């Protein structure tokens, strides 16, 4: 390392030594070491690309592991609570609100100059037992359920008014064949629950960006078409919808969704903001250098696809370290889905992102 860089790093207390080779290299594509192209980390990349780069955050880990916290705050300028803002987390018993974990994410964001994605207001998973049981045994009827949903959205959005940039208002509304997912919301409230949810959220924080969010919309045609149709219907009813979130849970055993940029563009053409909201790229274990190279390619293509669409303004990964990832618990024999390994060392995918450049016109 050159003395000038070392002196600068020490003065700024930037842990340059922990950066991957590509982050400090001055070879082709990196510009001169004093030039505008040198990329330090993902936050630096985000600034240069004029996009937000975010991660899901596990609050228990944020509290318990200082190296996780330091790395999260160094690399990311946008945060999503992995579980802490879900209904079962914020209202485990009826009328008993437990905001500590969700507050922790928002507080961490404020202290570190990060923006926040609120995840998620209306979903069929991770609902509190008092709610699902009440609906199942008939003690909560349709009229009351609608009021409960309205109160939930209003209370949560108001609490973080001005502090959450974007909300995943409705999550995973469709099945794989493009039919509306049969959830307690659809079954008991009818399809109008979606418009209602957006309207209630907008009333509670008129400046927050309100998103529909889903997985497999990167490539699944029936889901893509159904979602586009729904959005057009909502817009025709003047429902305040601002964005489409592509979760982006990918695996290298499947082809990369090569049409993704075009799909993003179709949503952007409706006037929507676009975000990659939960990207990860899993693999069948064991890890090999070849698999890591393919994974790096997928991460890089996902970022390039986002950058190729002007409306795509957030690129969020669903956890940044293999030390804490939902993947091994959900997919037998799969893992290694994140940008950093268990020791927070950069994988080829991380290096690949750092070398991604802005496309002209953005
Ligand atoms: O609540 C219990 C807790 O009391 C207990 O101590 C702990 C012990 O394992 O389990 C806790 O619940 C777990 C919860 O995460 C909180 O850690 C659940 O068992 C576990 O199923 C749950 O998994 C989450 C999953 O959503 C549930 O649907 C994952 O962490 C989370 O990454 C995942 O995230 C979803 C997005 O919200 C929506 N898109 C898909 C994505 C991946 O499935």
mmCIF file of C-alpha atoms and ligand atoms in Angstrom:
data_model
loop_
_atom_site.group_PDB
_atom_site.id
_atom_site.type_symbol
_atom_site.label_atom_id
_atom_site.label_comp_id
_atom_site.label_asym_id
_atom_site.label_seq_id
_atom_site.Cartn_x
_atom_site.Cartn_y
_atom_site.Cartn_z
ATOM 1 C CA UNK A 1 0.000 0.000 0.000
ATOM 2 C CA UNK A 2 1.367 3.420 -0.895
ATOM 3 C CA UNK A 3 2.317 5.656 2.071
ATOM 4 C CA UNK A 4 -0.095 8.408 1.024
ATOM 5 C CA UNK A 5 -3.059 6.031 0.962
ATOM 6 C CA UNK A 6 -2.061 4.529 4.281
ATOM 7 C CA UNK A 7 -1.726 7.954 5.873
ATOM 8 C CA UNK A 8 -5.109 8.981 4.502
ATOM 9 C CA UNK A 9 -6.698 5.761 5.670
ATOM 10 C CA UNK A 10 -5.325 6.208 9.159
ATOM 11 C CA UNK A 11 -6.415 9.839 9.273
ATOM 12 C CA UNK A 12 -9.944 8.891 8.236
ATOM 13 C CA UNK A 13 -9.881 5.673 10.293
ATOM 14 C CA UNK A 14 -10.968 3.758 7.174
ATOM 15 C CA UNK A 15 -10.078 0.070 7.504
ATOM 16 C CA UNK A 16 -8.555 -0.195 4.050
ATOM 17 C CA UNK A 17 -6.702 -3.380 4.930
ATOM 18 C CA UNK A 18 -9.962 -5.294 5.224
ATOM 19 C CA UNK A 19 -11.041 -4.280 1.739
ATOM 20 C CA UNK A 20 -10.784 -6.714 -1.131
ATOM 21 C CA UNK A 21 -7.982 -6.266 -3.607
ATOM 22 C CA UNK A 22 -10.280 -4.772 -6.193
ATOM 23 C CA UNK A 23 -11.368 -1.993 -3.875
ATOM 24 C CA UNK A 24 -7.893 -0.532 -3.662
ATOM 25 C CA UNK A 25 -6.532 -1.631 -7.013
ATOM 26 C CA UNK A 26 -5.629 0.966 -9.573
ATOM 27 C CA UNK A 27 -5.661 -1.236 -12.651
ATOM 28 C CA UNK A 28 -7.861 -0.906 -15.713
ATOM 29 C CA UNK A 29 -11.398 0.116 -14.849
ATOM 30 C CA UNK A 30 -10.450 1.594 -11.494
ATOM 31 C CA UNK A 31 -9.071 4.941 -12.601
ATOM 32 C CA UNK A 32 -6.095 6.515 -10.937
ATOM 33 C CA UNK A 33 -5.811 6.252 -7.183
ATOM 34 C CA UNK A 34 -6.766 9.921 -6.872
ATOM 35 C CA UNK A 35 -9.290 9.778 -9.715
ATOM 36 C CA UNK A 36 -13.056 9.687 -9.381
ATOM 37 C CA UNK A 37 -13.316 5.968 -10.217
ATOM 38 C CA UNK A 38 -11.721 4.432 -7.127
ATOM 39 C CA UNK A 39 -14.432 2.635 -5.156
ATOM 40 C CA UNK A 40 -13.905 2.059 -1.429
ATOM 41 C CA UNK A 41 -16.953 0.047 -0.451
ATOM 42 C CA UNK A 42 -20.624 -0.360 -1.313
ATOM 43 C CA UNK A 43 -21.614 3.008 0.153
ATOM 44 C CA UNK A 44 -19.027 4.659 -2.003
ATOM 45 C CA UNK A 45 -20.300 2.676 -4.972
ATOM 46 C CA UNK A 46 -23.864 3.744 -4.174
ATOM 47 C CA UNK A 47 -22.846 7.401 -4.220
ATOM 48 C CA UNK A 48 -21.057 7.006 -7.536
ATOM 49 C CA UNK A 49 -23.937 5.085 -9.106
ATOM 50 C CA UNK A 50 -26.551 7.455 -7.668
ATOM 51 C CA UNK A 51 -28.577 4.629 -6.250
ATOM 52 C CA UNK A 52 -29.207 3.312 -2.746
ATOM 53 C CA UNK A 53 -27.545 0.035 -1.815
ATOM 54 C CA UNK A 54 -29.201 -1.639 1.140
ATOM 55 C CA UNK A 55 -29.317 -4.741 3.273
ATOM 56 C CA UNK A 56 -31.837 -6.553 5.406
ATOM 57 C CA UNK A 57 -30.855 -6.343 9.056
ATOM 58 C CA UNK A 58 -31.296 -8.882 11.836
ATOM 59 C CA UNK A 59 -31.833 -6.820 14.965
ATOM 60 C CA UNK A 60 -30.693 -9.441 17.470
ATOM 61 C CA UNK A 61 -27.413 -9.721 15.588
ATOM 62 C CA UNK A 62 -27.112 -5.950 15.284
ATOM 63 C CA UNK A 63 -27.175 -5.781 19.071
ATOM 64 C CA UNK A 64 -24.937 -8.786 19.704
ATOM 65 C CA UNK A 65 -22.189 -8.593 17.083
ATOM 66 C CA UNK A 66 -20.149 -5.388 16.821
ATOM 67 C CA UNK A 67 -18.340 -6.517 13.653
ATOM 68 C CA UNK A 68 -21.690 -7.152 11.937
ATOM 69 C CA UNK A 69 -22.930 -3.726 12.965
ATOM 70 C CA UNK A 70 -19.761 -1.937 11.881
ATOM 71 C CA UNK A 71 -19.745 -3.634 8.496
ATOM 72 C CA UNK A 72 -23.463 -3.037 7.924
ATOM 73 C CA UNK A 73 -23.044 0.651 8.588
ATOM 74 C CA UNK A 74 -19.906 0.945 6.520
ATOM 75 C CA UNK A 75 -21.327 -0.774 3.455
ATOM 76 C CA UNK A 76 -25.002 0.157 3.258
ATOM 77 C CA UNK A 77 -26.983 3.373 2.984
ATOM 78 C CA UNK A 78 -30.420 1.721 3.101
ATOM 79 C CA UNK A 79 -31.855 -0.744 5.642
ATOM 80 C CA UNK A 80 -34.793 -3.155 5.732
ATOM 81 C CA UNK A 81 -35.748 -4.924 8.953
ATOM 82 C CA UNK A 82 -35.585 -8.634 8.110
ATOM 83 C CA UNK A 83 -38.318 -9.493 10.618
ATOM 84 C CA UNK A 84 -38.675 -6.646 13.124
ATOM 85 C CA UNK A 85 -41.429 -4.707 11.352
ATOM 86 C CA UNK A 86 -43.605 -7.708 10.570
ATOM 87 C CA UNK A 87 -46.964 -7.919 12.307
ATOM 88 C CA UNK A 88 -46.075 -10.780 14.687
ATOM 89 C CA UNK A 89 -43.050 -8.738 15.793
ATOM 90 C CA UNK A 90 -44.800 -5.439 16.423
ATOM 91 C CA UNK A 91 -48.107 -6.668 17.877
ATOM 92 C CA UNK A 92 -47.599 -10.189 19.266
ATOM 93 C CA UNK A 93 -50.654 -9.831 21.487
ATOM 94 C CA UNK A 94 -53.682 -7.848 20.547
ATOM 95 C CA UNK A 95 -53.164 -4.214 21.501
ATOM 96 C CA UNK A 96 -49.698 -4.912 22.926
ATOM 97 C CA UNK A 97 -47.140 -3.208 20.747
ATOM 98 C CA UNK A 98 -43.468 -4.118 20.892
ATOM 99 C CA UNK A 99 -41.617 -1.557 18.845
ATOM 100 C CA UNK A 100 -38.160 -1.964 20.368
ATOM 101 C CA UNK A 101 -36.632 -3.942 17.522
ATOM 102 C CA UNK A 102 -38.231 -1.903 14.746
ATOM 103 C CA UNK A 103 -37.197 1.292 16.539
ATOM 104 C CA UNK A 104 -33.637 -0.033 16.721
ATOM 105 C CA UNK A 105 -33.453 -0.300 12.936
ATOM 106 C CA UNK A 106 -34.796 3.221 12.451
ATOM 107 C CA UNK A 107 -32.464 4.595 15.146
ATOM 108 C CA UNK A 108 -29.460 2.878 13.591
ATOM 109 C CA UNK A 109 -30.431 4.342 10.232
ATOM 110 C CA UNK A 110 -30.757 7.856 11.622
ATOM 111 C CA UNK A 111 -27.373 7.657 13.335
ATOM 112 C CA UNK A 112 -25.656 6.359 10.225
ATOM 113 C CA UNK A 113 -27.291 8.409 7.509
ATOM 114 C CA UNK A 114 -29.239 5.478 6.069
ATOM 115 C CA UNK A 115 -32.708 5.338 4.596
ATOM 116 C CA UNK A 116 -35.263 2.717 5.554
ATOM 117 C CA UNK A 117 -37.620 0.356 3.719
ATOM 118 C CA UNK A 118 -40.544 -0.669 5.897
ATOM 119 C CA UNK A 119 -41.254 -4.385 5.512
ATOM 120 C CA UNK A 120 -44.094 -5.259 5.472
ATOM 121 C CA UNK A 121 -47.660 -4.098 6.197
ATOM 122 C CA UNK A 122 -49.949 -6.674 4.557
ATOM 123 C CA UNK A 123 -48.697 -10.236 4.199
ATOM 124 C CA UNK A 124 -49.994 -13.749 4.812
ATOM 125 C CA UNK A 125 -46.897 -14.869 6.773
ATOM 126 C CA UNK A 126 -45.657 -13.975 10.217
ATOM 127 C CA UNK A 127 -49.062 -12.820 11.376
ATOM 128 C CA UNK A 128 -49.665 -12.948 15.140
ATOM 129 C CA UNK A 129 -51.511 -16.019 16.422
ATOM 130 C CA UNK A 130 -54.254 -13.912 18.038
ATOM 131 C CA UNK A 131 -55.169 -12.679 14.577
ATOM 132 C CA UNK A 132 -55.018 -15.922 12.586
ATOM 133 C CA UNK A 133 -56.746 -17.911 15.341
ATOM 134 C CA UNK A 134 -59.433 -15.274 15.748
ATOM 135 C CA UNK A 135 -60.197 -15.355 12.034
ATOM 136 C CA UNK A 136 -60.136 -19.157 11.864
ATOM 137 C CA UNK A 137 -62.494 -19.707 14.792
ATOM 138 C CA UNK A 138 -64.813 -16.942 13.685
ATOM 139 C CA UNK A 139 -64.408 -14.661 16.696
ATOM 140 C CA UNK A 140 -63.015 -12.016 14.323
ATOM 141 C CA UNK A 141 -65.472 -11.361 11.498
ATOM 142 C CA UNK A 142 -64.903 -9.503 8.224
ATOM 143 C CA UNK A 143 -65.928 -6.047 9.444
ATOM 144 C CA UNK A 144 -63.684 -6.278 12.468
ATOM 145 C CA UNK A 145 -60.824 -7.706 10.404
ATOM 146 C CA UNK A 146 -60.955 -4.732 8.047
ATOM 147 C CA UNK A 147 -60.830 -2.370 11.014
ATOM 148 C CA UNK A 148 -57.902 -4.317 12.493
ATOM 149 C CA UNK A 149 -55.960 -4.058 9.230
ATOM 150 C CA UNK A 150 -56.702 -0.368 8.949
ATOM 151 C CA UNK A 151 -55.541 0.258 12.524
ATOM 152 C CA UNK A 152 -52.395 -1.804 11.990
ATOM 153 C CA UNK A 153 -51.362 0.095 8.875
ATOM 154 C CA UNK A 154 -52.250 3.480 10.317
ATOM 155 C CA UNK A 155 -50.471 2.876 13.623
ATOM 156 C CA UNK A 156 -47.273 1.523 12.108
ATOM 157 C CA UNK A 157 -46.934 3.992 9.240
ATOM 158 C CA UNK A 158 -47.698 6.944 11.528
ATOM 159 C CA UNK A 159 -45.127 5.804 14.067
ATOM 160 C CA UNK A 160 -42.365 6.029 11.463
ATOM 161 C CA UNK A 161 -43.761 8.960 9.504
ATOM 162 C CA UNK A 162 -40.907 10.780 7.809
ATOM 163 C CA UNK A 163 -38.440 8.056 8.816
ATOM 164 C CA UNK A 164 -39.318 5.276 6.407
ATOM 165 C CA UNK A 165 -38.568 6.163 2.797
ATOM 166 C CA UNK A 166 -40.594 3.339 1.282
ATOM 167 C CA UNK A 167 -43.081 0.760 2.526
ATOM 168 C CA UNK A 168 -43.733 -2.719 1.181
ATOM 169 C CA UNK A 169 -47.449 -2.172 1.596
ATOM 170 C CA UNK A 170 -48.654 -5.470 0.127
ATOM 171 C CA UNK A 171 -46.261 -8.400 -0.052
ATOM 172 C CA UNK A 172 -46.642 -11.463 -2.301
ATOM 173 C CA UNK A 173 -50.233 -10.908 -3.445
ATOM 174 C CA UNK A 174 -50.114 -13.492 -6.258
ATOM 175 C CA UNK A 175 -49.549 -17.209 -6.632
ATOM 176 C CA UNK A 176 -47.157 -18.603 -9.221
ATOM 177 C CA UNK A 177 -49.946 -19.086 -11.789
ATOM 178 C CA UNK A 178 -50.894 -15.418 -11.557
ATOM 179 C CA UNK A 179 -54.092 -15.942 -9.589
ATOM 180 C CA UNK A 180 -54.617 -13.816 -6.481
ATOM 181 C CA UNK A 181 -53.139 -15.574 -3.470
ATOM 182 C CA UNK A 182 -55.838 -16.967 -1.198
ATOM 183 C CA UNK A 183 -54.948 -15.278 2.057
ATOM 184 C CA UNK A 184 -57.092 -14.287 5.006
ATOM 185 C CA UNK A 185 -57.140 -10.815 3.468
ATOM 186 C CA UNK A 186 -58.517 -11.880 0.109
ATOM 187 C CA UNK A 187 -60.878 -14.482 1.539
ATOM 188 C CA UNK A 188 -62.440 -12.269 4.163
ATOM 189 C CA UNK A 189 -62.084 -8.754 2.755
ATOM 190 C CA UNK A 190 -62.234 -9.382 -0.995
ATOM 191 C CA UNK A 191 -59.775 -8.006 -3.606
ATOM 192 C CA UNK A 192 -60.386 -4.410 -2.476
ATOM 193 C CA UNK A 193 -58.058 -4.958 0.499
ATOM 194 C CA UNK A 194 -55.107 -3.955 -1.687
ATOM 195 C CA UNK A 195 -56.491 -0.548 -2.686
ATOM 196 C CA UNK A 196 -57.595 0.039 0.898
ATOM 197 C CA UNK A 197 -54.134 -0.772 2.249
ATOM 198 C CA UNK A 198 -52.419 1.694 -0.076
ATOM 199 C CA UNK A 199 -54.936 4.426 0.695
ATOM 200 C CA UNK A 200 -54.601 3.946 4.455
ATOM 201 C CA UNK A 201 -50.806 3.955 4.246
ATOM 202 C CA UNK A 202 -50.832 7.113 2.140
ATOM 203 C CA UNK A 203 -53.065 8.887 4.620
ATOM 204 C CA UNK A 204 -50.696 7.976 7.455
ATOM 205 C CA UNK A 205 -47.574 9.236 5.657
ATOM 206 C CA UNK A 206 -48.266 11.062 2.388
ATOM 207 C CA UNK A 207 -44.543 11.311 1.548
ATOM 208 C CA UNK A 208 -43.578 7.646 1.915
ATOM 209 C CA UNK A 209 -43.185 5.687 -1.317
ATOM 210 C CA UNK A 210 -45.700 2.864 -1.376
ATOM 211 C CA UNK A 211 -44.723 -0.424 -2.985
ATOM 212 C CA UNK A 212 -46.115 -3.730 -4.097
ATOM 213 C CA UNK A 213 -43.422 -6.350 -3.468
ATOM 214 C CA UNK A 214 -43.090 -9.921 -4.743
ATOM 215 C CA UNK A 215 -40.730 -12.757 -5.658
ATOM 216 C CA UNK A 216 -40.261 -14.478 -9.029
ATOM 217 C CA UNK A 217 -41.630 -11.387 -10.794
ATOM 218 C CA UNK A 218 -38.129 -11.265 -12.278
ATOM 219 C CA UNK A 219 -39.182 -13.989 -14.746
ATOM 220 C CA UNK A 220 -42.549 -15.632 -14.039
ATOM 221 C CA UNK A 221 -44.802 -14.483 -16.903
ATOM 222 C CA UNK A 222 -48.245 -15.173 -15.345
ATOM 223 C CA UNK A 223 -47.149 -13.358 -12.195
ATOM 224 C CA UNK A 224 -45.696 -10.451 -14.168
ATOM 225 C CA UNK A 225 -48.854 -10.028 -16.239
ATOM 226 C CA UNK A 226 -51.179 -10.327 -13.240
ATOM 227 C CA UNK A 227 -49.145 -7.774 -11.295
ATOM 228 C CA UNK A 228 -49.078 -5.312 -14.199
ATOM 229 C CA UNK A 229 -52.841 -5.681 -14.632
ATOM 230 C CA UNK A 230 -53.422 -5.069 -10.939
ATOM 231 C CA UNK A 231 -51.260 -1.943 -10.980
ATOM 232 C CA UNK A 232 -53.109 -0.527 -13.982
ATOM 233 C CA UNK A 233 -56.409 -1.153 -12.198
ATOM 234 C CA UNK A 234 -55.142 0.558 -9.056
ATOM 235 C CA UNK A 235 -53.916 3.521 -11.052
ATOM 236 C CA UNK A 236 -57.276 3.762 -12.851
ATOM 237 C CA UNK A 237 -58.870 4.015 -9.391
ATOM 238 C CA UNK A 238 -56.330 6.680 -8.390
ATOM 239 C CA UNK A 239 -54.865 4.457 -5.690
ATOM 240 C CA UNK A 240 -51.566 5.911 -4.430
ATOM 241 C CA UNK A 241 -49.053 3.279 -5.543
ATOM 242 C CA UNK A 242 -45.488 4.448 -6.184
ATOM 243 C CA UNK A 243 -43.280 1.439 -6.674
ATOM 244 C CA UNK A 244 -42.686 -2.171 -7.623
ATOM 245 C CA UNK A 245 -40.287 -4.235 -5.559
ATOM 246 C CA UNK A 246 -38.538 -7.261 -7.062
ATOM 247 C CA UNK A 247 -37.397 -9.477 -4.209
ATOM 248 C CA UNK A 248 -34.781 -11.267 -6.302
ATOM 249 C CA UNK A 249 -34.263 -14.550 -4.453
ATOM 250 C CA UNK A 250 -32.093 -16.266 -7.056
ATOM 251 C CA UNK A 251 -30.151 -19.542 -7.199
ATOM 252 C CA UNK A 252 -27.275 -20.412 -9.512
ATOM 253 C CA UNK A 253 -28.768 -23.843 -10.220
ATOM 254 C CA UNK A 254 -31.381 -21.931 -12.249
ATOM 255 C CA UNK A 255 -30.694 -19.700 -15.239
ATOM 256 C CA UNK A 256 -30.247 -16.024 -14.509
ATOM 257 C CA UNK A 257 -33.561 -14.261 -15.284
ATOM 258 C CA UNK A 258 -32.258 -12.736 -18.504
ATOM 259 C CA UNK A 259 -35.327 -10.650 -19.241
ATOM 260 C CA UNK A 260 -35.336 -8.932 -15.865
ATOM 261 C CA UNK A 261 -34.302 -5.475 -17.136
ATOM 262 C CA UNK A 262 -37.139 -5.528 -19.669
ATOM 263 C CA UNK A 263 -39.582 -6.574 -16.989
ATOM 264 C CA UNK A 264 -38.413 -3.713 -14.750
ATOM 265 C CA UNK A 265 -38.896 -1.369 -17.688
ATOM 266 C CA UNK A 266 -42.496 -2.487 -18.182
ATOM 267 C CA UNK A 267 -43.266 -1.526 -14.599
ATOM 268 C CA UNK A 268 -41.267 1.696 -14.885
ATOM 269 C CA UNK A 269 -43.296 2.555 -17.989
ATOM 270 C CA UNK A 270 -46.356 2.705 -15.766
ATOM 271 C CA UNK A 271 -44.653 5.549 -13.917
ATOM 272 C CA UNK A 272 -43.454 3.428 -11.002
ATOM 273 C CA UNK A 273 -40.237 3.566 -9.059
ATOM 274 C CA UNK A 274 -38.372 0.236 -9.104
ATOM 275 C CA UNK A 275 -36.369 -1.448 -6.344
ATOM 276 C CA UNK A 276 -34.543 -4.720 -5.956
ATOM 277 C CA UNK A 277 -35.676 -5.422 -2.417
ATOM 278 C CA UNK A 278 -34.325 -8.800 -1.224
ATOM 279 C CA UNK A 279 -31.566 -9.996 -3.504
ATOM 280 C CA UNK A 280 -29.608 -13.113 -2.657
ATOM 281 C CA UNK A 281 -28.069 -15.808 -4.835
ATOM 282 C CA UNK A 282 -27.946 -19.240 -3.258
ATOM 283 C CA UNK A 283 -26.144 -22.362 -4.412
ATOM 284 C CA UNK A 284 -26.200 -26.098 -3.783
ATOM 285 C CA UNK A 285 -23.389 -26.812 -1.302
ATOM 286 C CA UNK A 286 -20.466 -27.405 -1.258
ATOM 287 C CA UNK A 287 -19.094 -24.084 -2.374
ATOM 288 C CA UNK A 288 -16.594 -24.204 -5.248
ATOM 289 C CA UNK A 289 -14.647 -21.404 -6.982
ATOM 290 C CA UNK A 290 -16.741 -22.004 -10.116
ATOM 291 C CA UNK A 291 -19.998 -21.598 -8.205
ATOM 292 C CA UNK A 292 -18.728 -18.418 -6.556
ATOM 293 C CA UNK A 293 -17.832 -17.058 -9.993
ATOM 294 C CA UNK A 294 -21.336 -17.795 -11.282
ATOM 295 C CA UNK A 295 -22.804 -16.202 -8.182
ATOM 296 C CA UNK A 296 -20.676 -13.098 -8.767
ATOM 297 C CA UNK A 297 -21.964 -12.942 -12.320
ATOM 298 C CA UNK A 298 -25.597 -13.080 -11.093
ATOM 299 C CA UNK A 299 -25.060 -10.324 -8.520
ATOM 300 C CA UNK A 300 -23.306 -8.181 -11.116
ATOM 301 C CA UNK A 301 -26.020 -8.707 -13.711
ATOM 302 C CA UNK A 302 -28.736 -7.869 -11.192
ATOM 303 C CA UNK A 303 -27.049 -4.556 -10.380
ATOM 304 C CA UNK A 304 -26.450 -3.794 -14.062
ATOM 305 C CA UNK A 305 -30.082 -4.592 -14.854
ATOM 306 C CA UNK A 306 -31.226 -2.201 -12.143
ATOM 307 C CA UNK A 307 -28.836 0.487 -13.369
ATOM 308 C CA UNK A 308 -30.087 0.108 -16.925
ATOM 309 C CA UNK A 309 -33.543 1.268 -15.831
ATOM 310 C CA UNK A 310 -33.592 4.894 -14.774
ATOM 311 C CA UNK A 311 -36.476 4.332 -12.334
ATOM 312 C CA UNK A 312 -34.540 1.670 -10.400
ATOM 313 C CA UNK A 313 -33.243 3.533 -7.389
ATOM 314 C CA UNK A 314 -32.641 0.946 -4.653
ATOM 315 C CA UNK A 315 -30.638 -2.276 -4.676
ATOM 316 C CA UNK A 316 -31.094 -4.177 -1.414
ATOM 317 C CA UNK A 317 -29.647 -7.560 -0.475
ATOM 318 C CA UNK A 318 -31.400 -9.931 1.936
ATOM 319 C CA UNK A 319 -28.589 -10.077 4.441
ATOM 320 C CA UNK A 320 -24.952 -9.420 3.627
ATOM 321 C CA UNK A 321 -23.111 -12.234 5.378
ATOM 322 C CA UNK A 322 -23.395 -16.025 5.183
ATOM 323 C CA UNK A 323 -23.069 -15.967 8.971
ATOM 324 C CA UNK A 324 -26.715 -14.919 9.085
ATOM 325 C CA UNK A 325 -28.848 -15.899 6.161
ATOM 326 C CA UNK A 326 -32.346 -17.351 5.920
ATOM 327 C CA UNK A 327 -31.260 -19.664 3.073
ATOM 328 C CA UNK A 328 -29.748 -22.732 4.855
ATOM 329 C CA UNK A 329 -32.788 -22.930 7.138
ATOM 330 C CA UNK A 330 -35.214 -22.969 4.212
ATOM 331 C CA UNK A 331 -33.475 -24.839 1.401
ATOM 332 C CA UNK A 332 -31.978 -28.169 2.352
ATOM 333 C CA UNK A 333 -28.351 -28.439 1.264
ATOM 334 C CA UNK A 334 -28.173 -24.875 -0.071
ATOM 335 C CA UNK A 335 -26.426 -21.782 1.227
ATOM 336 C CA UNK A 336 -23.581 -19.316 0.677
ATOM 337 C CA UNK A 337 -26.082 -16.815 -0.766
ATOM 338 C CA UNK A 338 -24.577 -13.544 0.451
ATOM 339 C CA UNK A 339 -21.849 -11.096 -0.597
ATOM 340 C CA UNK A 340 -19.579 -11.782 2.393
ATOM 341 C CA UNK A 341 -18.703 -15.121 3.957
ATOM 342 C CA UNK A 342 -19.171 -16.121 7.623
ATOM 343 C CA UNK A 343 -16.035 -14.183 8.594
ATOM 344 C CA UNK A 344 -17.185 -11.088 6.737
ATOM 345 C CA UNK A 345 -14.555 -11.624 4.056
ATOM 346 C CA UNK A 346 -15.529 -10.436 0.602
ATOM 347 C CA UNK A 347 -16.611 -13.108 -1.871
ATOM 348 C CA UNK A 348 -16.165 -12.646 -5.628
ATOM 349 C CA UNK A 349 -19.728 -11.301 -5.786
ATOM 350 C CA UNK A 350 -18.769 -8.371 -3.572
ATOM 351 C CA UNK A 351 -15.767 -7.573 -5.736
ATOM 352 C CA UNK A 352 -17.955 -7.841 -8.814
ATOM 353 C CA UNK A 353 -20.361 -5.217 -7.492
ATOM 354 C CA UNK A 354 -17.511 -2.828 -6.712
ATOM 355 C CA UNK A 355 -16.374 -2.912 -10.319
ATOM 356 C CA UNK A 356 -19.860 -2.185 -11.692
ATOM 357 C CA UNK A 357 -19.999 1.144 -13.464
ATOM 358 C CA UNK A 358 -22.742 3.629 -14.134
ATOM 359 C CA UNK A 359 -24.411 3.271 -17.485
ATOM 360 C CA UNK A 360 -24.541 6.427 -19.553
ATOM 361 C CA UNK A 361 -27.660 8.532 -19.279
ATOM 362 C CA UNK A 362 -28.365 7.679 -15.662
HETATM 363 O O1 LIG B 1 -40.179 -15.882 16.325
HETATM 364 C C1 LIG B 1 -39.305 -16.956 16.598
HETATM 365 C C2 LIG B 1 -38.474 -16.645 17.772
HETATM 366 O O2 LIG B 1 -39.315 -16.453 18.887
HETATM 367 C C3 LIG B 1 -37.471 -17.783 17.992
HETATM 368 O O3 LIG B 1 -36.566 -17.386 18.974
HETATM 369 C C4 LIG B 1 -36.692 -18.096 16.708
HETATM 370 C C5 LIG B 1 -35.813 -19.302 16.879
HETATM 371 O O4 LIG B 1 -35.448 -19.838 15.646
HETATM 372 O O5 LIG B 1 -37.600 -18.324 15.676
HETATM 373 C C6 LIG B 1 -38.360 -17.165 15.452
HETATM 374 O O6 LIG B 1 -39.083 -17.119 14.271
HETATM 375 C C7 LIG B 1 -38.354 -17.166 13.067
HETATM 376 C C8 LIG B 1 -38.296 -15.791 12.413
HETATM 377 O O7 LIG B 1 -37.744 -15.881 11.111
HETATM 378 C C9 LIG B 1 -37.514 -14.777 13.222
HETATM 379 O O8 LIG B 1 -36.185 -15.185 13.322
HETATM 380 C C10 LIG B 1 -39.079 -18.134 12.181
HETATM 381 O O9 LIG B 1 -38.958 -19.425 12.722
HETATM 382 C C11 LIG B 1 -38.550 -18.105 10.790
HETATM 383 O O10 LIG B 1 -39.418 -18.873 9.973
HETATM 384 C C12 LIG B 1 -38.523 -16.680 10.274
HETATM 385 O O11 LIG B 1 -38.012 -16.711 8.951
HETATM 386 C C13 LIG B 1 -38.113 -15.514 8.223
HETATM 387 C C14 LIG B 1 -39.049 -15.727 7.037
HETATM 388 O O12 LIG B 1 -39.083 -14.544 6.247
HETATM 389 C C15 LIG B 1 -40.442 -16.086 7.493
HETATM 390 O O13 LIG B 1 -41.392 -15.918 6.529
HETATM 391 C C16 LIG B 1 -36.734 -15.149 7.724
HETATM 392 O O14 LIG B 1 -35.899 -14.814 8.832
HETATM 393 C C17 LIG B 1 -36.800 -13.970 6.750
HETATM 394 O O15 LIG B 1 -35.560 -13.790 6.132
HETATM 395 C C18 LIG B 1 -37.833 -14.256 5.674
HETATM 396 O O16 LIG B 1 -37.931 -13.111 4.851
HETATM 397 C C19 LIG B 1 -38.831 -13.197 3.739
HETATM 398 C C20 LIG B 1 -39.366 -11.813 3.486
HETATM 399 O O17 LIG B 1 -39.931 -11.289 4.640
HETATM 400 C C21 LIG B 1 -40.375 -11.813 2.329
HETATM 401 N N1 LIG B 1 -39.797 -12.404 1.139
HETATM 402 C C22 LIG B 1 -39.193 -13.721 1.316
HETATM 403 C C23 LIG B 1 -38.148 -13.672 2.429
HETATM 404 C C24 LIG B 1 -37.444 -14.992 2.561
HETATM 405 O O18 LIG B 1 -38.334 -15.978 2.958
#
